[in-house]
Amino acid sequence: MAYAQALSAALALEKQMYRALSETLDLTREVLDSLTRQDEVSVRLNLSLRQESIDRLVDCQAALKRQCGTLPAADRESLRQLLNGGGGPEAASRELAGQVARNRALWERVVQADQAV
């Protein structure tokens, strides 16, 4: 039962990460727009807001790491595999794996936007 709860908690954290990644992407685009307009005040504001969303990502990653550390070895390894893009047979595992995949795709878009800036 603890593993099912861990999957549920990990899914909730991954969803929080998706929201933070979406915000990071939007703010990165705003930074680029502000740079194009040569609006230094907006650049600084958007960079500050962007850092806040990145800090939320870091907090979520730390929470996932702590959560993994509390599980028995076999469950810990299964959860780590899911968080690294592997799949599992259970519906909860598939849902978590899908969210992890969406987060990775969004992360790639954030990296591309960073490169454009």
PDB file of C-alpha atoms in Angstrom:
ATOM      1  CA  MET A   1       0.000   0.000   0.000  1.00  0.00           C
ATOM      2  CA  ALA A   2       2.867   2.371   0.732  1.00  0.00           C
ATOM      3  CA  TYR A   3       4.073   2.018  -2.859  1.00  0.00           C
ATOM      4  CA  ALA A   4       0.645   2.995  -4.222  1.00  0.00           C
ATOM      5  CA  GLN A   5       0.702   6.074  -1.997  1.00  0.00           C
ATOM      6  CA  ALA A   6       4.227   6.866  -3.172  1.00  0.00           C
ATOM      7  CA  LEU A   7       3.072   6.669  -6.804  1.00  0.00           C
ATOM      8  CA  SER A   8       0.188   8.994  -6.066  1.00  0.00           C
ATOM      9  CA  ALA A   9       2.417  11.479  -4.262  1.00  0.00           C
ATOM     10  CA  ALA A  10       5.005  11.311  -7.054  1.00  0.00           C
ATOM     11  CA  LEU A  11       2.292  11.980  -9.630  1.00  0.00           C
ATOM     12  CA  ALA A  12       1.127  15.025  -7.685  1.00  0.00           C
ATOM     13  CA  LEU A  13       4.703  16.339  -7.562  1.00  0.00           C
ATOM     14  CA  GLU A  14       5.197  15.685 -11.273  1.00  0.00           C
ATOM     15  CA  LYS A  15       2.021  17.658 -12.001  1.00  0.00           C
ATOM     16  CA  GLN A  16       3.356  20.533  -9.889  1.00  0.00           C
ATOM     17  CA  MET A  17       6.565  20.335 -11.878  1.00  0.00           C
ATOM     18  CA  TYR A  18       4.598  20.522 -15.127  1.00  0.00           C
ATOM     19  CA  ARG A  19       2.892  23.713 -13.954  1.00  0.00           C
ATOM     20  CA  ALA A  20       6.249  25.195 -12.930  1.00  0.00           C
ATOM     21  CA  LEU A  21       7.795  24.175 -16.263  1.00  0.00           C
ATOM     22  CA  SER A  22       4.898  25.763 -18.155  1.00  0.00           C
ATOM     23  CA  GLU A  23       5.358  28.956 -16.191  1.00  0.00           C
ATOM     24  CA  THR A  24       9.107  28.851 -16.802  1.00  0.00           C
ATOM     25  CA  LEU A  25       8.528  28.497 -20.536  1.00  0.00           C
ATOM     26  CA  ASP A  26       6.057  31.389 -20.589  1.00  0.00           C
ATOM     27  CA  LEU A  27       8.420  33.605 -18.621  1.00  0.00           C
ATOM     28  CA  THR A  28      11.343  32.673 -20.850  1.00  0.00           C
ATOM     29  CA  ARG A  29       9.297  33.811 -23.819  1.00  0.00           C
ATOM     30  CA  GLU A  30       8.490  37.024 -21.958  1.00  0.00           C
ATOM     31  CA  VAL A  31      12.203  37.580 -21.347  1.00  0.00           C
ATOM     32  CA  LEU A  32      12.881  37.160 -25.053  1.00  0.00           C
ATOM     33  CA  ASP A  33      10.077  39.581 -25.907  1.00  0.00           C
ATOM     34  CA  SER A  34      11.385  42.094 -23.363  1.00  0.00           C
ATOM     35  CA  LEU A  35      14.888  41.809 -24.784  1.00  0.00           C
ATOM     36  CA  THR A  36      13.526  42.415 -28.260  1.00  0.00           C
ATOM     37  CA  ARG A  37      11.829  45.589 -27.001  1.00  0.00           C
ATOM     38  CA  GLN A  38      14.979  46.499 -25.057  1.00  0.00           C
ATOM     39  CA  ASP A  39      12.855  46.825 -21.916  1.00  0.00           C
ATOM     40  CA  GLU A  40      15.380  46.275 -19.132  1.00  0.00           C
ATOM     41  CA  VAL A  41      12.845  46.574 -16.321  1.00  0.00           C
ATOM     42  CA  SER A  42      10.647  43.849 -17.799  1.00  0.00           C
ATOM     43  CA  VAL A  43      13.667  41.639 -18.414  1.00  0.00           C
ATOM     44  CA  ARG A  44      14.668  41.847 -14.751  1.00  0.00           C
ATOM     45  CA  LEU A  45      11.131  41.293 -13.513  1.00  0.00           C
ATOM     46  CA  ASN A  46      10.573  38.285 -15.767  1.00  0.00           C
ATOM     47  CA  LEU A  47      13.944  36.802 -14.840  1.00  0.00           C
ATOM     48  CA  SER A  48      13.066  37.137 -11.166  1.00  0.00           C
ATOM     49  CA  LEU A  49       9.683  35.479 -11.668  1.00  0.00           C
ATOM     50  CA  ARG A  50      11.311  32.781 -13.788  1.00  0.00           C
ATOM     51  CA  GLN A  51      13.769  32.033 -10.999  1.00  0.00           C
ATOM     52  CA  GLU A  52      10.863  31.537  -8.605  1.00  0.00           C
ATOM     53  CA  SER A  53       9.326  28.909 -10.883  1.00  0.00           C
ATOM     54  CA  ILE A  54      12.719  27.208 -11.250  1.00  0.00           C
ATOM     55  CA  ASP A  55      13.055  27.175  -7.475  1.00  0.00           C
ATOM     56  CA  ARG A  56       9.687  25.387  -7.276  1.00  0.00           C
ATOM     57  CA  LEU A  57      11.022  22.789  -9.717  1.00  0.00           C
ATOM     58  CA  VAL A  58      14.082  22.234  -7.544  1.00  0.00           C
ATOM     59  CA  ASP A  59      11.860  21.865  -4.467  1.00  0.00           C
ATOM     60  CA  CYS A  60       9.720  19.251  -6.235  1.00  0.00           C
ATOM     61  CA  GLN A  61      12.793  17.313  -7.336  1.00  0.00           C
ATOM     62  CA  ALA A  62      14.122  17.343  -3.776  1.00  0.00           C
ATOM     63  CA  ALA A  63      10.764  16.106  -2.487  1.00  0.00           C
ATOM     64  CA  LEU A  64      10.804  13.257  -5.018  1.00  0.00           C
ATOM     65  CA  LYS A  65      14.308  12.307  -3.952  1.00  0.00           C
ATOM     66  CA  ARG A  66      13.303  12.320  -0.274  1.00  0.00           C
ATOM     67  CA  GLN A  67      10.237  10.248  -1.085  1.00  0.00           C
ATOM     68  CA  CYS A  68      12.334   7.652  -2.893  1.00  0.00           C
ATOM     69  CA  GLY A  69      14.634   7.465   0.095  1.00  0.00           C
ATOM     70  CA  THR A  70      11.786   6.466   2.410  1.00  0.00           C
ATOM     71  CA  LEU A  71      10.760   3.418   0.371  1.00  0.00           C
ATOM     72  CA  PRO A  72      12.053  -0.142   0.655  1.00  0.00           C
ATOM     73  CA  ALA A  73      14.821  -0.936  -1.847  1.00  0.00           C
ATOM     74  CA  ALA A  74      12.649  -2.700  -4.449  1.00  0.00           C
ATOM     75  CA  ASP A  75       9.951  -0.016  -4.388  1.00  0.00           C
ATOM     76  CA  ARG A  76      12.597   2.709  -4.424  1.00  0.00           C
ATOM     77  CA  GLU A  77      14.150   1.232  -7.558  1.00  0.00           C
ATOM     78  CA  SER A  78      10.765   0.864  -9.265  1.00  0.00           C
ATOM     79  CA  LEU A  79       9.884   4.484  -8.525  1.00  0.00           C
ATOM     80  CA  ARG A  80      13.276   5.701  -9.709  1.00  0.00           C
ATOM     81  CA  GLN A  81      12.810   3.809 -12.975  1.00  0.00           C
ATOM     82  CA  LEU A  82       9.426   5.438 -13.458  1.00  0.00           C
ATOM     83  CA  LEU A  83      10.848   8.873 -12.714  1.00  0.00           C
ATOM     84  CA  ASN A  84      13.612   8.238 -15.235  1.00  0.00           C
ATOM     85  CA  GLY A  85      11.174   7.447 -18.034  1.00  0.00           C
ATOM     86  CA  GLY A  86      10.507   3.755 -17.526  1.00  0.00           C
ATOM     87  CA  GLY A  87       7.012   2.329 -17.446  1.00  0.00           C
ATOM     88  CA  GLY A  88       5.123  -0.028 -15.229  1.00  0.00           C
ATOM     89  CA  PRO A  89       2.197  -2.399 -15.677  1.00  0.00           C
ATOM     90  CA  GLU A  90      -0.187  -0.757 -13.186  1.00  0.00           C
ATOM     91  CA  ALA A  91      -2.475   2.072 -14.223  1.00  0.00           C
ATOM     92  CA  ALA A  92      -0.912   4.401 -11.627  1.00  0.00           C
ATOM     93  CA  SER A  93       2.539   3.583 -12.988  1.00  0.00           C
ATOM     94  CA  ARG A  94       1.414   4.304 -16.552  1.00  0.00           C
ATOM     95  CA  GLU A  95      -0.125   7.608 -15.479  1.00  0.00           C
ATOM     96  CA  LEU A  96       3.067   8.632 -13.683  1.00  0.00           C
ATOM     97  CA  ALA A  97       5.209   7.533 -16.634  1.00  0.00           C
ATOM     98  CA  GLY A  98       3.015   9.595 -18.955  1.00  0.00           C
ATOM     99  CA  GLN A  99       3.369  12.684 -16.774  1.00  0.00           C
ATOM    100  CA  VAL A 100       7.129  12.196 -16.607  1.00  0.00           C
ATOM    101  CA  ALA A 101       7.213  12.010 -20.424  1.00  0.00           C
ATOM    102  CA  ARG A 102       5.142  15.205 -20.735  1.00  0.00           C
ATOM    103  CA  ASN A 103       7.477  16.951 -18.301  1.00  0.00           C
ATOM    104  CA  ARG A 104      10.538  15.864 -20.278  1.00  0.00           C
ATOM    105  CA  ALA A 105       9.024  17.148 -23.524  1.00  0.00           C
ATOM    106  CA  LEU A 106       8.179  20.465 -21.896  1.00  0.00           C
ATOM    107  CA  TRP A 107      11.673  20.644 -20.404  1.00  0.00           C
ATOM    108  CA  GLU A 108      13.105  20.301 -23.919  1.00  0.00           C
ATOM    109  CA  ARG A 109      10.971  23.243 -25.033  1.00  0.00           C
ATOM    110  CA  VAL A 110      12.247  25.312 -22.089  1.00  0.00           C
ATOM    111  CA  VAL A 111      15.840  24.477 -23.054  1.00  0.00           C
ATOM    112  CA  GLN A 112      15.170  25.506 -26.656  1.00  0.00           C
ATOM    113  CA  ALA A 113      13.628  28.783 -25.480  1.00  0.00           C
ATOM    114  CA  ASP A 114      16.649  29.389 -23.250  1.00  0.00           C
ATOM    115  CA  GLN A 115      18.907  28.914 -26.227  1.00  0.00           C
ATOM    116  CA  ALA A 116      16.859  31.437 -28.213  1.00  0.00           C
ATOM    117  CA  VAL A 117      17.284  33.989 -25.420  1.00  0.00           C
TER     118      VAL A 117
END
